[in-house]
Coordinates of C-alpha atoms in Angstrom, one line a residue:
M1 CA 26.5 -25.5 -56.3
P2 CA 24.4 -28.5 -57.2
E3 CA 20.8 -27.8 -57.9
P4 CA 18.4 -28.5 -54.9
T5 CA 15.9 -31.3 -56.0
G6 CA 12.7 -29.9 -54.2
T7 CA 9.9 -27.7 -55.7
Y8 CA 10.4 -24.6 -53.6
A9 CA 12.5 -21.6 -54.2
I10 CA 14.6 -20.6 -51.2
G11 CA 14.2 -17.4 -49.3
T12 CA 16.7 -16.2 -46.6
F13 CA 17.3 -13.7 -43.9
E14 CA 19.6 -13.2 -40.9
A15 CA 19.0 -12.1 -37.3
H16 CA 20.9 -11.6 -34.1
L17 CA 19.2 -13.1 -31.0
T18 CA 20.3 -12.0 -27.6
D19 CA 19.3 -14.1 -24.6
E20 CA 19.0 -11.7 -21.8
R21 CA 18.7 -14.3 -19.2
R22 CA 22.2 -15.6 -19.7
N23 CA 25.5 -14.0 -19.1
E24 CA 28.3 -14.7 -21.8
T25 CA 30.6 -17.4 -20.1
K26 CA 33.6 -16.6 -22.4
R27 CA 35.5 -13.5 -22.5
G28 CA 34.2 -11.0 -25.2
T29 CA 34.6 -7.3 -26.0
A30 CA 32.4 -6.2 -22.9
P31 CA 33.2 -7.0 -19.3
E32 CA 31.9 -10.5 -18.4
A33 CA 29.3 -9.1 -15.9
E34 CA 27.8 -7.0 -18.8
A35 CA 28.0 -9.4 -21.7
V36 CA 24.9 -11.5 -22.5
R37 CA 24.7 -14.5 -24.7
E38 CA 24.1 -13.7 -28.4
I39 CA 23.2 -16.2 -31.1
P40 CA 23.6 -15.0 -34.7
I41 CA 21.3 -17.0 -37.0
T42 CA 20.4 -17.4 -40.7
V43 CA 16.9 -18.6 -41.7
W44 CA 16.2 -20.4 -44.9
Y45 CA 12.8 -21.1 -45.9
P46 CA 10.4 -22.3 -48.8
A47 CA 9.8 -19.3 -51.0
E48 CA 8.0 -18.0 -53.9
L49 CA 10.4 -17.6 -56.9
P50 CA 11.1 -13.8 -57.3
S51 CA 11.3 -12.2 -60.7
Q52 CA 14.9 -11.7 -61.9
Q53 CA 14.5 -8.0 -61.9
D54 CA 13.2 -8.0 -58.4
N55 CA 15.9 -10.0 -56.9
E56 CA 19.2 -11.9 -57.5
A57 CA 20.4 -15.1 -55.9
E58 CA 22.8 -14.5 -53.1
N59 CA 26.5 -15.4 -53.3
Y60 CA 28.1 -18.0 -51.1
P61 CA 29.2 -16.5 -47.8
D62 CA 33.0 -16.2 -47.5
S63 CA 33.1 -17.4 -43.9
L64 CA 33.5 -21.1 -45.0
G65 CA 36.9 -20.1 -46.5
E66 CA 37.8 -18.4 -43.3
C67 CA 36.9 -21.6 -41.5
I68 CA 39.0 -23.8 -43.7
S69 CA 41.9 -21.5 -43.3
L70 CA 41.5 -21.7 -39.6
V71 CA 41.0 -25.6 -39.4
F72 CA 43.7 -26.6 -41.9
G73 CA 46.1 -23.8 -41.5
L74 CA 45.9 -22.8 -45.1
P75 CA 46.2 -19.2 -46.6
K76 CA 42.9 -17.4 -46.9
G77 CA 43.8 -16.4 -50.3
L78 CA 43.2 -19.9 -51.6
F79 CA 39.4 -19.6 -50.9
R80 CA 38.6 -16.0 -52.3
H81 CA 36.7 -17.7 -55.1
V82 CA 34.1 -19.0 -52.7
S83 CA 32.3 -15.6 -52.4
R84 CA 31.9 -15.4 -56.1
V85 CA 29.8 -18.6 -56.3
K86 CA 26.0 -18.2 -56.8
T87 CA 23.7 -19.9 -54.4
H88 CA 20.0 -20.7 -54.9
M89 CA 18.9 -18.3 -52.1
F90 CA 16.9 -15.2 -52.5
K91 CA 17.1 -12.6 -49.6
N92 CA 13.8 -11.7 -48.1
A93 CA 11.7 -13.5 -50.8
R94 CA 8.0 -14.1 -49.9
V95 CA 7.3 -17.3 -48.0
A96 CA 5.7 -20.0 -50.2
K97 CA 1.9 -20.0 -50.1
E98 CA 1.6 -23.7 -51.1
R99 CA 1.2 -24.6 -47.4
S100 CA -0.1 -22.7 -44.4
S101 CA 2.9 -23.8 -42.3
Y102 CA 6.0 -25.7 -42.7
P103 CA 8.0 -27.9 -40.3
V104 CA 11.2 -26.3 -38.8
L105 CA 14.8 -27.6 -38.4
L106 CA 17.7 -26.0 -36.4
F107 CA 21.3 -26.5 -37.7
S108 CA 24.4 -26.4 -35.5
P109 CA 27.8 -26.3 -37.1
G110 CA 31.0 -28.1 -36.1
I111 CA 33.7 -26.5 -33.7
R112 CA 35.7 -23.8 -35.5
S113 CA 33.1 -23.8 -38.3
T114 CA 30.2 -21.7 -39.4
R115 CA 26.5 -22.0 -39.9
Y116 CA 27.1 -22.0 -43.6
Q117 CA 29.3 -25.0 -43.7
S118 CA 26.7 -27.3 -45.2
L119 CA 24.8 -24.9 -47.4
T120 CA 24.2 -27.5 -50.0
L121 CA 22.3 -29.6 -47.5
V122 CA 20.5 -26.6 -46.0
E123 CA 19.3 -25.5 -49.5
E124 CA 18.0 -29.1 -50.2
L125 CA 16.1 -29.1 -46.9
A126 CA 14.4 -25.7 -47.6
S127 CA 13.5 -26.7 -51.3
Q128 CA 11.8 -29.7 -49.8
G129 CA 9.6 -27.6 -47.5
Y130 CA 11.4 -27.1 -44.3
I131 CA 12.2 -23.8 -42.5
V132 CA 15.8 -24.1 -41.5
I133 CA 17.5 -22.0 -38.8
G134 CA 21.3 -22.1 -38.8
M135 CA 23.0 -21.0 -35.6
D136 CA 26.4 -19.9 -34.8
H137 CA 27.7 -20.3 -31.3
P138 CA 30.1 -17.6 -30.1
Y139 CA 33.6 -18.8 -29.1
T140 CA 33.3 -22.4 -30.4
S141 CA 32.1 -21.4 -33.9
A142 CA 34.9 -19.9 -36.0
R143 CA 34.6 -16.1 -36.1
V144 CA 31.2 -14.7 -35.3
T145 CA 30.2 -11.2 -35.9
L146 CA 28.0 -9.8 -33.2
K147 CA 25.2 -7.3 -33.4
D148 CA 27.6 -4.4 -32.6
G149 CA 30.0 -5.4 -35.2
S150 CA 32.6 -6.9 -32.9
R151 CA 33.9 -10.4 -33.5
A152 CA 33.7 -13.4 -31.1
E153 CA 36.6 -15.5 -32.1
Y154 CA 37.0 -19.2 -31.6
L155 CA 38.8 -19.9 -28.2
H156 CA 40.9 -23.0 -28.3
E157 CA 40.2 -25.5 -25.4
P158 CA 42.9 -25.5 -22.8
E159 CA 45.5 -28.3 -22.7
F160 CA 44.5 -31.2 -20.5
A161 CA 46.7 -33.8 -19.0
Q162 CA 44.0 -36.5 -19.4
S163 CA 41.5 -37.3 -22.0
R164 CA 38.7 -37.4 -19.4
E165 CA 39.3 -33.7 -18.5
L166 CA 38.8 -32.7 -22.2
Y167 CA 35.7 -34.8 -22.2
D168 CA 34.3 -33.1 -19.1
Y169 CA 35.2 -29.8 -20.8
N170 CA 33.2 -30.7 -23.9
V171 CA 30.2 -31.6 -21.9
K172 CA 30.2 -28.1 -20.5
E173 CA 30.6 -26.4 -23.9
V174 CA 28.0 -28.6 -25.6
A175 CA 25.5 -27.8 -22.7
V176 CA 26.0 -24.0 -23.6
R177 CA 25.1 -24.8 -27.3
A178 CA 22.1 -26.8 -26.3
L179 CA 20.8 -23.8 -24.4
D180 CA 21.4 -21.8 -27.5
A181 CA 19.1 -24.1 -29.4
R182 CA 16.5 -23.9 -26.6
F183 CA 16.5 -20.1 -26.6
V184 CA 16.2 -20.2 -30.5
R185 CA 13.3 -22.5 -30.1
D186 CA 11.8 -20.1 -27.6
T187 CA 12.3 -17.2 -30.1
L188 CA 10.4 -19.0 -32.8
E189 CA 7.3 -19.3 -30.5
E190 CA 7.5 -15.4 -30.2
W191 CA 7.9 -15.0 -34.0
N192 CA 5.1 -17.4 -34.7
Q193 CA 2.5 -15.4 -32.7
P194 CA -0.2 -13.7 -35.0
S195 CA 0.6 -10.4 -33.1
S196 CA 4.3 -10.4 -33.7
G197 CA 4.1 -9.1 -37.2
H198 CA 7.1 -11.2 -38.1
A199 CA 7.4 -12.5 -41.7
L200 CA 7.2 -16.0 -40.5
S201 CA 4.2 -15.4 -38.1
G202 CA 2.0 -18.4 -38.3
R203 CA 4.0 -20.1 -40.9
M204 CA 6.1 -22.3 -38.7
D205 CA 4.7 -25.7 -37.6
L206 CA 6.2 -25.7 -34.3
N207 CA 4.7 -29.2 -33.4
R208 CA 7.3 -30.6 -36.0
V209 CA 10.6 -29.3 -35.0
G210 CA 13.9 -31.2 -35.5
I211 CA 17.6 -30.5 -35.1
L212 CA 20.6 -31.6 -36.9
G213 CA 24.3 -30.8 -36.7
H214 CA 27.9 -31.8 -37.7
S215 CA 30.7 -32.8 -35.2
Y216 CA 30.3 -30.5 -32.3
G217 CA 27.0 -29.6 -33.9
G218 CA 26.0 -33.2 -33.9
A219 CA 26.7 -33.3 -30.2
T220 CA 24.6 -30.4 -29.8
A221 CA 21.7 -32.0 -31.7
A222 CA 21.8 -35.1 -29.5
E223 CA 22.0 -33.3 -26.4
T224 CA 19.1 -31.0 -27.3
L225 CA 17.0 -34.0 -28.2
A226 CA 17.7 -35.4 -24.8
T227 CA 17.1 -32.2 -22.9
D228 CA 14.2 -30.5 -24.8
E229 CA 11.0 -32.5 -25.5
R230 CA 9.9 -29.8 -27.8
F231 CA 12.3 -31.4 -30.5
A232 CA 10.7 -34.3 -32.2
A233 CA 13.8 -35.8 -34.0
A234 CA 17.6 -35.3 -34.3
L235 CA 20.2 -36.1 -36.8
S236 CA 24.0 -36.2 -35.7
L237 CA 26.7 -36.1 -38.5
E238 CA 29.4 -37.7 -36.5
G239 CA 29.1 -35.9 -33.2
G240 CA 30.0 -36.7 -29.7
F241 CA 27.7 -37.8 -27.0
W242 CA 28.6 -35.2 -24.3
G243 CA 26.1 -34.5 -21.6
K244 CA 22.9 -36.0 -20.3
V245 CA 22.3 -37.8 -23.6
S246 CA 24.8 -40.4 -22.5
H247 CA 23.1 -41.1 -19.2
K248 CA 19.4 -41.2 -20.2
P249 CA 17.5 -43.0 -22.8
L250 CA 16.5 -41.0 -25.9
E251 CA 12.6 -40.8 -26.0
R252 CA 12.3 -39.5 -29.7
P253 CA 13.8 -40.7 -33.0
F254 CA 17.5 -40.2 -33.6
M255 CA 19.8 -40.9 -36.6
Y256 CA 23.7 -41.0 -36.5
L257 CA 25.8 -40.9 -39.5
F258 CA 29.4 -42.1 -39.0
T259 CA 32.3 -42.0 -41.5
G260 CA 34.6 -44.8 -42.6
G261 CA 37.5 -42.6 -42.0
T262 CA 36.7 -42.2 -38.4
A263 CA 35.6 -45.7 -38.1
Q264 CA 39.1 -47.0 -38.8
S265 CA 40.2 -45.1 -35.7
L266 CA 38.3 -47.6 -33.5
N267 CA 40.8 -50.2 -34.3
P268 CA 43.3 -50.2 -31.5
D269 CA 46.0 -51.3 -34.0
A270 CA 45.3 -48.4 -36.3
S271 CA 48.6 -46.4 -36.8
K272 CA 46.8 -43.1 -37.7
K273 CA 43.8 -41.8 -35.6
E274 CA 41.3 -39.2 -37.0
A275 CA 41.8 -35.9 -35.2
V276 CA 38.1 -36.0 -34.1
F277 CA 38.6 -39.5 -32.5
F278 CA 38.4 -39.8 -28.7
E279 CA 38.5 -42.8 -26.6
E280 CA 35.1 -42.5 -24.9
W281 CA 33.2 -42.4 -28.1
Q282 CA 32.6 -46.1 -28.4
E283 CA 31.3 -46.7 -25.0
D284 CA 29.0 -43.7 -25.3
A285 CA 27.6 -44.6 -28.7
D286 CA 26.9 -48.1 -27.7
R287 CA 25.0 -46.9 -24.5
V288 CA 23.0 -44.3 -26.3
M289 CA 22.0 -46.4 -29.4
R290 CA 21.1 -49.5 -27.4
A291 CA 19.2 -47.7 -24.7
S292 CA 16.9 -45.5 -27.0
R293 CA 13.2 -45.9 -26.4
S294 CA 12.3 -44.6 -29.8
D295 CA 13.5 -45.3 -33.4
A296 CA 17.3 -45.4 -33.7
L297 CA 19.3 -45.6 -36.8
F298 CA 23.2 -45.8 -37.1
A299 CA 24.9 -46.0 -40.6
T300 CA 28.5 -45.6 -41.7
V301 CA 29.4 -43.9 -44.9
E302 CA 32.4 -45.9 -45.9
P303 CA 34.3 -43.5 -48.2
F304 CA 33.6 -40.4 -46.1
Y305 CA 35.9 -38.7 -43.6
H306 CA 34.9 -36.2 -41.0
Q307 CA 34.7 -33.1 -43.1
S308 CA 32.7 -34.9 -45.8
F309 CA 29.4 -33.7 -44.3
T310 CA 30.3 -30.1 -45.1
D311 CA 30.7 -28.4 -48.4
I312 CA 34.4 -28.6 -48.4
S313 CA 34.8 -31.0 -51.2
L314 CA 33.1 -28.4 -53.5
V315 CA 35.5 -25.6 -52.4
S316 CA 38.5 -27.6 -53.6
P317 CA 38.0 -31.1 -55.0
K318 CA 41.6 -31.8 -55.4
L319 CA 42.4 -31.1 -51.7
F320 CA 39.3 -32.4 -50.0
A321 CA 37.2 -34.8 -52.3
K322 CA 39.5 -37.7 -51.5
Q323 CA 37.6 -41.2 -52.3
V324 CA 34.3 -39.9 -53.7
S325 CA 33.4 -37.0 -56.1
P326 CA 31.9 -33.8 -54.5
E327 CA 28.6 -34.4 -56.3
R328 CA 28.2 -37.9 -54.8
T329 CA 29.2 -36.6 -51.5
I330 CA 26.5 -34.0 -51.5
E331 CA 23.9 -36.5 -52.9
I332 CA 24.6 -38.9 -50.1
T333 CA 24.2 -36.4 -47.3
R334 CA 21.2 -34.7 -48.7
S335 CA 19.3 -37.9 -49.5
Y336 CA 19.7 -39.4 -46.0
A337 CA 19.1 -36.3 -44.1
T338 CA 15.9 -35.5 -46.2
A339 CA 14.7 -39.1 -45.8
F340 CA 15.1 -39.0 -42.1
F341 CA 13.2 -35.8 -41.4
D342 CA 10.6 -36.5 -44.0
R343 CA 9.9 -39.8 -42.1
Y344 CA 9.8 -38.3 -38.5
L345 CA 8.4 -34.8 -39.2
K346 CA 6.2 -35.4 -42.3
G347 CA 5.3 -39.3 -41.8
M348 CA 6.7 -40.2 -45.3
K349 CA 8.2 -43.6 -45.5
S350 CA 11.5 -44.2 -47.2
D351 CA 13.6 -47.3 -48.4
L352 CA 16.8 -45.5 -47.3
L353 CA 16.0 -45.8 -43.6
G354 CA 17.0 -48.7 -41.6
Q355 CA 18.2 -51.1 -44.5
D356 CA 21.0 -51.1 -46.9
V357 CA 20.0 -50.2 -50.5
A358 CA 21.7 -50.9 -53.8
A359 CA 21.5 -47.2 -54.9
F360 CA 23.8 -46.1 -52.0
P361 CA 26.4 -49.0 -51.6
E362 CA 28.5 -46.6 -49.6
V363 CA 26.1 -46.5 -46.7
R364 CA 25.9 -49.5 -44.4
Y365 CA 23.7 -49.8 -41.3
R366 CA 25.0 -51.3 -38.0
P367 CA 22.1 -53.7 -37.2
E368 CA 22.9 -53.8 -33.4
Y369 CA 22.3 -50.0 -33.3
T370 CA 19.3 -49.7 -35.8
R371 CA 15.8 -50.4 -35.1
M372 CA 12.5 -48.8 -36.4
G373 CA 9.0 -49.2 -35.4
D374 CA 6.0 -47.1 -36.3
T375 CA 7.2 -43.9 -34.8
A376 CA 6.5 -40.8 -36.8
L377 CA 4.8 -37.5 -36.5
T378 CA 1.7 -37.6 -38.7
G379 CA -1.1 -35.7 -37.4
G380 CA -2.6 -35.0 -40.9
Y381 CA 0.6 -33.3 -42.4
L382 CA 0.1 -35.1 -45.8
D383 CA -3.6 -34.4 -45.7
G384 CA -3.0 -30.7 -45.6
N385 CA -3.4 -28.3 -48.4
A386 CA -0.5 -29.5 -50.5
T387 CA 0.8 -32.9 -51.8
P388 CA 4.5 -33.6 -51.5
N389 CA 6.4 -33.7 -54.8
A390 CA 6.7 -36.9 -56.6
E391 CA 10.4 -37.1 -56.1
A392 CA 10.2 -36.9 -52.3
A393 CA 7.1 -39.2 -52.2
S394 CA 9.3 -41.9 -54.1
R395 CA 11.8 -42.1 -51.4

């Protein structure tokens, strides 16, 4: 795995959150009347570097290999090597003391995927001083292990006669995921209380919370930003606009990263369409980006295709890297995601936002969808008890 570029070591732990207020809407191991919604999460955070004898870096979770097998119909055995790869994460490491609290990001994965799908991006964000919470969403994520050990398997959407019926189905499913994000945010409030005794008690800056996601997770990020004012900014890695987000102006900063592969599908004469392409996307994107009342950024990464925002190119470069090397793929995604959240959660300016730059010729902004003002959460973050590292400050 590529080395994170931030100054912090990375700690991690897992938790299973249960929302007693919501019944599970999909079938599960328990009768529907008895099943409540569960959201398994992994937390990554800025940590003190443990001594080697005290701790050893975690291996890469094998769930990404399972997802690739599920999505592409490839044998699981091709991906056994994934779980032998060392990450830069240390289980239950001490939270870094450099700051009293850190901004928070929620991450939502794509459909049939896993909260570990973009671990290189997550590691980078944690190393730069963010607490990142990766969520799995039972029945739209791939294979989710619940608290009792049972599995919530991905349930394929029904066959629909018209694309609009599938669109309406996606609206309902993304609404469930947005409620998951809201519940996780509620839980963080409880954890952050001094009386909670939690390892992150008082260490989360809950005035600076963002959300990002890929594909279905990108749609989740956009819908969450539109429906929960506690989220200060959102980044969609080629997600849809399913739900209230397509009917009301966004009030807080939003960035959308598109891929050249999917962009080609917008051409009516294109002989081949990306599997993720749907006809309503262009109309929704146009309405959302133009109507935004806050900073809005829209850029296309020309050599990318839909799965480029995951770690898939590292798993098998020959199968999945395509037009750009795995290292460059990771560099592009990490650089723009970090620059966006550094701007809107930390108040740090960046040359990467809102304009094309020579260092990344692969990334091109669409000016009709991009505008920036002075919107940023500042409030003294950079005047706290730490100074951002030189590499981050130079962005």
